[in-house]
Short mmCIF file of C-alpha atoms and ligand atoms in Angstrom, two decimals:
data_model
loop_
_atom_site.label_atom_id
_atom_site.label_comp_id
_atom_site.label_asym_id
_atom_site.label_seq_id
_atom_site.Cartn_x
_atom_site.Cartn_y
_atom_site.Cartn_z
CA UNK A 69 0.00 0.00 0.00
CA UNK A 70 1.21 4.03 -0.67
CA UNK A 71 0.26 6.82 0.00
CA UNK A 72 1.04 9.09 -2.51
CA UNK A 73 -1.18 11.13 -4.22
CA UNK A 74 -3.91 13.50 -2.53
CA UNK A 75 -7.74 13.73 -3.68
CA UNK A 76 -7.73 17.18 -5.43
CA UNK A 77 -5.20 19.04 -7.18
CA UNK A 78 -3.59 22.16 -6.02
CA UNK A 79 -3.94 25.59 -7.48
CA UNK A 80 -1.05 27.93 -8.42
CA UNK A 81 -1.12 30.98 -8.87
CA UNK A 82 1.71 33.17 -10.42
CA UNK A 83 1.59 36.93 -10.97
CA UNK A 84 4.35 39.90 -11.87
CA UNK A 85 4.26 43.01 -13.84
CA UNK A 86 4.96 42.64 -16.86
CA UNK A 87 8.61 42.63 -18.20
CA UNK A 88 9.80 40.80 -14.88
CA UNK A 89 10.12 37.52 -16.79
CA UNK A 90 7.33 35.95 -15.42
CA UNK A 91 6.18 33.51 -18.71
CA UNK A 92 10.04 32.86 -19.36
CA UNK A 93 10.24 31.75 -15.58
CA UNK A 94 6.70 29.66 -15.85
CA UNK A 95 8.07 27.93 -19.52
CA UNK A 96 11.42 26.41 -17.62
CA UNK A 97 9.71 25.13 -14.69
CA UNK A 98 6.83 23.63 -17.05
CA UNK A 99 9.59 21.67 -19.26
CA UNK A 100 10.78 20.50 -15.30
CA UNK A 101 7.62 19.59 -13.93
CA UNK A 102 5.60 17.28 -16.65
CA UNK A 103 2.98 17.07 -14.69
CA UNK A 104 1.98 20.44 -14.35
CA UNK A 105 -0.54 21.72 -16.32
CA UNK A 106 -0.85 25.20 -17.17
CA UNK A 107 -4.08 26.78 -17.51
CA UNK A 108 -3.81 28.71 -21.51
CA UNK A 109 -5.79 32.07 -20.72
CA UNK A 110 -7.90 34.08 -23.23
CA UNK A 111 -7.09 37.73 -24.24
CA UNK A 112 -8.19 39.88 -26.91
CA UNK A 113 -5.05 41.77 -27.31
CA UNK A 114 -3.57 40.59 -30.86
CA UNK A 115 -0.22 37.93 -30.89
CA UNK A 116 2.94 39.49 -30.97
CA UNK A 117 5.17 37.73 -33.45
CA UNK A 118 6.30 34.63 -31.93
CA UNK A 119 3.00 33.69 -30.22
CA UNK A 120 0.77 31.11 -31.10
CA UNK A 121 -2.62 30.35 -30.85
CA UNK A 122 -3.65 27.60 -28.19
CA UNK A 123 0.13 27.54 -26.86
CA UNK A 124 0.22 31.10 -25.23
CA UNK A 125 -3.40 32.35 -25.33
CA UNK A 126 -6.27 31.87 -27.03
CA UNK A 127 -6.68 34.58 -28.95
CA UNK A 128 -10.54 36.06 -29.55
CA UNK A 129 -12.75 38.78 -30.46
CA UNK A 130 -13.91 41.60 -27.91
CA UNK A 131 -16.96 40.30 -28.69
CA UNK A 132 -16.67 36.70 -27.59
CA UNK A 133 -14.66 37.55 -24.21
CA UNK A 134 -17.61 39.56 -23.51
CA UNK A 135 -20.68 36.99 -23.92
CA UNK A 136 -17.93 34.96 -22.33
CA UNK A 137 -18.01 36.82 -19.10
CA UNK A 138 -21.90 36.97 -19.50
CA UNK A 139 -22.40 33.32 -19.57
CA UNK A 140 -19.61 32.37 -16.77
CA UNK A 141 -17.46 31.00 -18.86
CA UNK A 142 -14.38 32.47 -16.84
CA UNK A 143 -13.05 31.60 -13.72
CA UNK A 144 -11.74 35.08 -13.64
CA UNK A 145 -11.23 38.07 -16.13
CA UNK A 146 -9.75 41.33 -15.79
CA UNK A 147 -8.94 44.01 -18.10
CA UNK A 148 -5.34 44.48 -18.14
CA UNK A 149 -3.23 47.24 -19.68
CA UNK A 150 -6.80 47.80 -22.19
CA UNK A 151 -7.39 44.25 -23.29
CA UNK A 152 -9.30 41.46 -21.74
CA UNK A 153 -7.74 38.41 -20.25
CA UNK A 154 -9.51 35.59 -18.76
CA UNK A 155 -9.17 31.58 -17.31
CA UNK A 156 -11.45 29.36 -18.62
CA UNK A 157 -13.11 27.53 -15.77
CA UNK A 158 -14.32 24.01 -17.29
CA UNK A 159 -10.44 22.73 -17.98
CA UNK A 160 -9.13 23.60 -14.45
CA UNK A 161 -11.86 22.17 -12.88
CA UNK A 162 -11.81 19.06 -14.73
CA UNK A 163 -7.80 18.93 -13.64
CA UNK A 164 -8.27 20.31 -10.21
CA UNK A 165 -10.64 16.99 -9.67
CA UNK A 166 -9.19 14.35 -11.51
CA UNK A 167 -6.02 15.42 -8.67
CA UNK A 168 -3.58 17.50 -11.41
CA UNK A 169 -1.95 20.31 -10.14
CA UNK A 170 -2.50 23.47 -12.32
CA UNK A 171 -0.60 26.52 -12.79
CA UNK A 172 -2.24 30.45 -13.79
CA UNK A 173 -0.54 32.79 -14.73
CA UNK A 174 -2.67 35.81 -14.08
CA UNK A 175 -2.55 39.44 -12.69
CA UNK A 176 -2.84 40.94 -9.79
CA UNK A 177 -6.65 41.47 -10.08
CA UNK A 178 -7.77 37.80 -11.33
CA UNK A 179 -5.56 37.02 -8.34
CA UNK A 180 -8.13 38.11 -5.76
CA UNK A 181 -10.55 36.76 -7.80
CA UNK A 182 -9.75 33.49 -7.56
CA UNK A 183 -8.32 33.89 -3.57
CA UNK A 184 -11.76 34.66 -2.94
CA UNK A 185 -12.81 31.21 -4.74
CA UNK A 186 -10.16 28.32 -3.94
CA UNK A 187 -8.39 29.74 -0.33
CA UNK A 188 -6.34 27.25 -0.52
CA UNK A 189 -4.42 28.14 -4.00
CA UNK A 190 -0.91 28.90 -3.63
CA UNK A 191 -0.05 32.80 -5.13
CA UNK A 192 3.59 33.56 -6.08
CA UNK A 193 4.53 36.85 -6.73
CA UNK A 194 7.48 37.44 -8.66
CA UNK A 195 9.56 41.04 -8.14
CA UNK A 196 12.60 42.02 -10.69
CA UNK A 197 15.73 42.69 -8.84
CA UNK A 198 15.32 46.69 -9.70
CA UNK A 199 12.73 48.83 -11.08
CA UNK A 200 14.72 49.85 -13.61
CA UNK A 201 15.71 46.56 -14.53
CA UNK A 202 12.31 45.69 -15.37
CA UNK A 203 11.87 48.53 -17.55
CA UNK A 204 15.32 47.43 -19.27
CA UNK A 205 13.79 43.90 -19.79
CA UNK A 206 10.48 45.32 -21.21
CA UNK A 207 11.93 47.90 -23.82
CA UNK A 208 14.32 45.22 -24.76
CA UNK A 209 11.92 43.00 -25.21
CA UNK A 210 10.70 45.38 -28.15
CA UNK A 211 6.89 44.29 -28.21
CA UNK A 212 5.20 47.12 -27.02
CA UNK A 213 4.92 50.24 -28.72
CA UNK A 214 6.54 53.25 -26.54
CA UNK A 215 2.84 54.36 -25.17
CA UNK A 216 2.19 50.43 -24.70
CA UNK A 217 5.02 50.79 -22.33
CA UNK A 218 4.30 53.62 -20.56
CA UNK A 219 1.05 52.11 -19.44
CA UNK A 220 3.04 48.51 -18.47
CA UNK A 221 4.97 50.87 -16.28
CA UNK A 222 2.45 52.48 -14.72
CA UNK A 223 0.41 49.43 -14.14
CA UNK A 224 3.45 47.75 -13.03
CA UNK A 225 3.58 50.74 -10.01
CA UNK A 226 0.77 49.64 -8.99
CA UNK A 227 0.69 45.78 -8.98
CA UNK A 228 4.14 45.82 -7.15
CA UNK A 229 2.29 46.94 -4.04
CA UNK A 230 0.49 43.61 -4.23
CA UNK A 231 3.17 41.71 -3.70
CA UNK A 232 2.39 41.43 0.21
CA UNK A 233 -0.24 39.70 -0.27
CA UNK A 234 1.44 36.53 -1.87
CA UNK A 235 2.19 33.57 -0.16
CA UNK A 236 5.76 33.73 -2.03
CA UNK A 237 7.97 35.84 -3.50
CA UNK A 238 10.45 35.11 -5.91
CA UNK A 239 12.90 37.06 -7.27
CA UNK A 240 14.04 36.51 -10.86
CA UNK A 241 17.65 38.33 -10.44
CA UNK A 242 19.45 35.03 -12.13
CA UNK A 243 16.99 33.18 -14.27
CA UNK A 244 18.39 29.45 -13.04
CA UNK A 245 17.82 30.79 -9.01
CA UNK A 246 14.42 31.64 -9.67
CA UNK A 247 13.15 28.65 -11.45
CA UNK A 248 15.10 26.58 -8.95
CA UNK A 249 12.87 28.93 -6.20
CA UNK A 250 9.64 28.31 -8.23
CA UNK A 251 10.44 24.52 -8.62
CA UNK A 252 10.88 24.62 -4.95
CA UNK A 253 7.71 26.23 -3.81
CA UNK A 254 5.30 24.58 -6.43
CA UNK A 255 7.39 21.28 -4.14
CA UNK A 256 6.65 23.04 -0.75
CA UNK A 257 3.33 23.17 -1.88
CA UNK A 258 2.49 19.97 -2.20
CA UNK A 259 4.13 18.66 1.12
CA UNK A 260 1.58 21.25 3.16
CA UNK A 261 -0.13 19.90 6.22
CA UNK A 262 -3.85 20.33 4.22
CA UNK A 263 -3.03 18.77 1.12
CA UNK A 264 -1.52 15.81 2.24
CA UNK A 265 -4.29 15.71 5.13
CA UNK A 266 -6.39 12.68 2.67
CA UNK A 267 -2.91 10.76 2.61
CA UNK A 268 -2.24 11.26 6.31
CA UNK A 269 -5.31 10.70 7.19
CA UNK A 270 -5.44 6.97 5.24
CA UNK A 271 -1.66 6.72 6.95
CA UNK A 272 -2.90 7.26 10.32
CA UNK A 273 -6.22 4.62 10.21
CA UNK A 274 -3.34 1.84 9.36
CA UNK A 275 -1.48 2.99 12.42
CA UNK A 276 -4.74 3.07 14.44
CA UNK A 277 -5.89 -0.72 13.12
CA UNK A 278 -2.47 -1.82 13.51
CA UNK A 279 -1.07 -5.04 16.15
CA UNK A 280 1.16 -3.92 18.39
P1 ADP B 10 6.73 38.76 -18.61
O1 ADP B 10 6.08 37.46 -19.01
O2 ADP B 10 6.87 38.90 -17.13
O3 ADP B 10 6.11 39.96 -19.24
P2 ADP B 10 8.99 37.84 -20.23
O4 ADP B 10 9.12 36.44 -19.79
O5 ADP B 10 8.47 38.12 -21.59
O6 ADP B 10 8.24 38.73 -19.14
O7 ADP B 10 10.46 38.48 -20.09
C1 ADP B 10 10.71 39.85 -20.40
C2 ADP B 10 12.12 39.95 -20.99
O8 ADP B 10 13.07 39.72 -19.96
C3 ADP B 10 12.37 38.90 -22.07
O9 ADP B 10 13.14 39.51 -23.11
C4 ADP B 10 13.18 37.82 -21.34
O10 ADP B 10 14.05 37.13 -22.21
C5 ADP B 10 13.96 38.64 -20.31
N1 ADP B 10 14.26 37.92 -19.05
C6 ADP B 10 13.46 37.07 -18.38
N2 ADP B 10 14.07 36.64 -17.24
C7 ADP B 10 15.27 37.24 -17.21
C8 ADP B 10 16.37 37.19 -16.28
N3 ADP B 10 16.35 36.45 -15.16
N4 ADP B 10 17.47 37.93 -16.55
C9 ADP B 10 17.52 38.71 -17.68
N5 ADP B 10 16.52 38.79 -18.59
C10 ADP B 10 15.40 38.07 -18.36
P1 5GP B 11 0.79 40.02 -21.55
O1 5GP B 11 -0.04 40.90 -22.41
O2 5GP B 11 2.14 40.62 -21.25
O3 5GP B 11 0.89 38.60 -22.06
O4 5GP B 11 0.04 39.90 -20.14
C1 5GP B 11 -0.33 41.05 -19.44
C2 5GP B 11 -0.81 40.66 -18.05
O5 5GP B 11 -2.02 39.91 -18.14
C3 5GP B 11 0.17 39.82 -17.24
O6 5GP B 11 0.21 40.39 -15.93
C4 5GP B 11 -0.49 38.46 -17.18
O7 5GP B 11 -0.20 37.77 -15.98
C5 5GP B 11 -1.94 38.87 -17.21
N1 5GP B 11 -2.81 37.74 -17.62
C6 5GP B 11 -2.57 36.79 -18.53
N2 5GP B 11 -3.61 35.93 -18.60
C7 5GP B 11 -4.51 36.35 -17.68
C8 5GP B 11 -5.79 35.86 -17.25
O8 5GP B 11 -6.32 34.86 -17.71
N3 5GP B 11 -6.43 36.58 -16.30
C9 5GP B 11 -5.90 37.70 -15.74
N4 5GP B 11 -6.59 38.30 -14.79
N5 5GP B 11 -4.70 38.18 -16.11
C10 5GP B 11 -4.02 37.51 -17.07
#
């Protein structure tokens, strides 16, 4: 007899302004941990160049986010920077309760959204080592036209001040440190007392019916 799998999934939450690195951090530890599946949100702002549809977002009409959001289809939205991003619920709740651990990447808004809905998801937040080194990364990251930027800055004022609120906080100075920190929390995460309280809970009744 083991032990070693609990009843439901756990939920992950990771959030950053942007330009701190946050989906090349989330891509590393996904090709580490295979059996993490990560939750594909929908946007309506259009694919930059090397995106693709289905692998980073699904990519749709203002339109169809907003019957979306009408007929529940979203765990959470938010409008973010001037376009619409949301998590489809039906896929993480099918994972969450056939016991796969699931990873969002979402901002600081769908954040409380979903604190408010599963307590016991884990939030990450992840904080560049500087300011200005985020605003390095993001203008060298050439996606964003400069008034695009402007308002990733300001926004990214503001969600800093979140960061409190997190369970965790990461820092992604050195890009192998942080994914070795992520790896190690998404870890830490599943070895918490209510989690594993269906496995210890089996353990314990053998203990109980045991002979001395
Ligand atoms: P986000 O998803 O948070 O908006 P990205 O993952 O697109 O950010 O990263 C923003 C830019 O910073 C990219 O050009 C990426 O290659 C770079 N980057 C990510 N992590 C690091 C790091 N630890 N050190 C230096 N550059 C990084
Ligand atoms: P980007 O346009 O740079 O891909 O993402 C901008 C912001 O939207 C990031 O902070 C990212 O975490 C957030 N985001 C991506 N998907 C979702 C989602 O489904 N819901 C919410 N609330 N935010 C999202």
């Amino acid at each position: 007899m083991h032990f070693a799998s609990s009843s439901s999934g756990l939920l992950f939450i990771v959030s950053a302004p942007s330009g701190v690195g946050k989906s090349t951090l989330i891509r590393s530890v996904l090709a580490e941990c295979p059996n993490l599946k990560f939750s594909v949100s929908c946007t309506t702002r259009p694919p930059r160049p090397e995106e693709i549809n289905g692998r980073d977002y699904v990519f749709i009409e203002k339109e169809e986010f907003l019957r979306g959001i009408d007929s529940g289809r979203f765990l959470e939205w938010a409008e973010v920077h001037g376009n619409y991003y949301g998590t489809d619920s039906r896929p993480i709740e099918e994972w969450l309760s056939a016991g796969q651990d699931v990873l969002l990447d979402i901002d600081v808004q769908g954040a409380r959204m979903v604190r408010c809905a599963f307590p016991g998801a884990v939030t990450i937040f992840v904080l560049p080592p500087s300011f200005q080194e985020l605003e390095e990364r993001l203008k060298n990251r050439a996606t964003e036209s400069p008034e695009q930027l402007a308002v990733r800055f300001e926004a990214a004022r503001r969600e800093l001040f979140d960061a409190p609120w997190y369970d965790y906080v990461i820092i992604n100075d050195d890009l192998k440190e942080a994914v070795a920190d992520l790896a190690a929390v998404l870890r830490a995460g599943r070895c918490a007392r209510i989690p594993q309280a269906p496995v210890l809970k089996k353990f314990l009744a053998t203990v109980v019916g045991a002979r001395a």
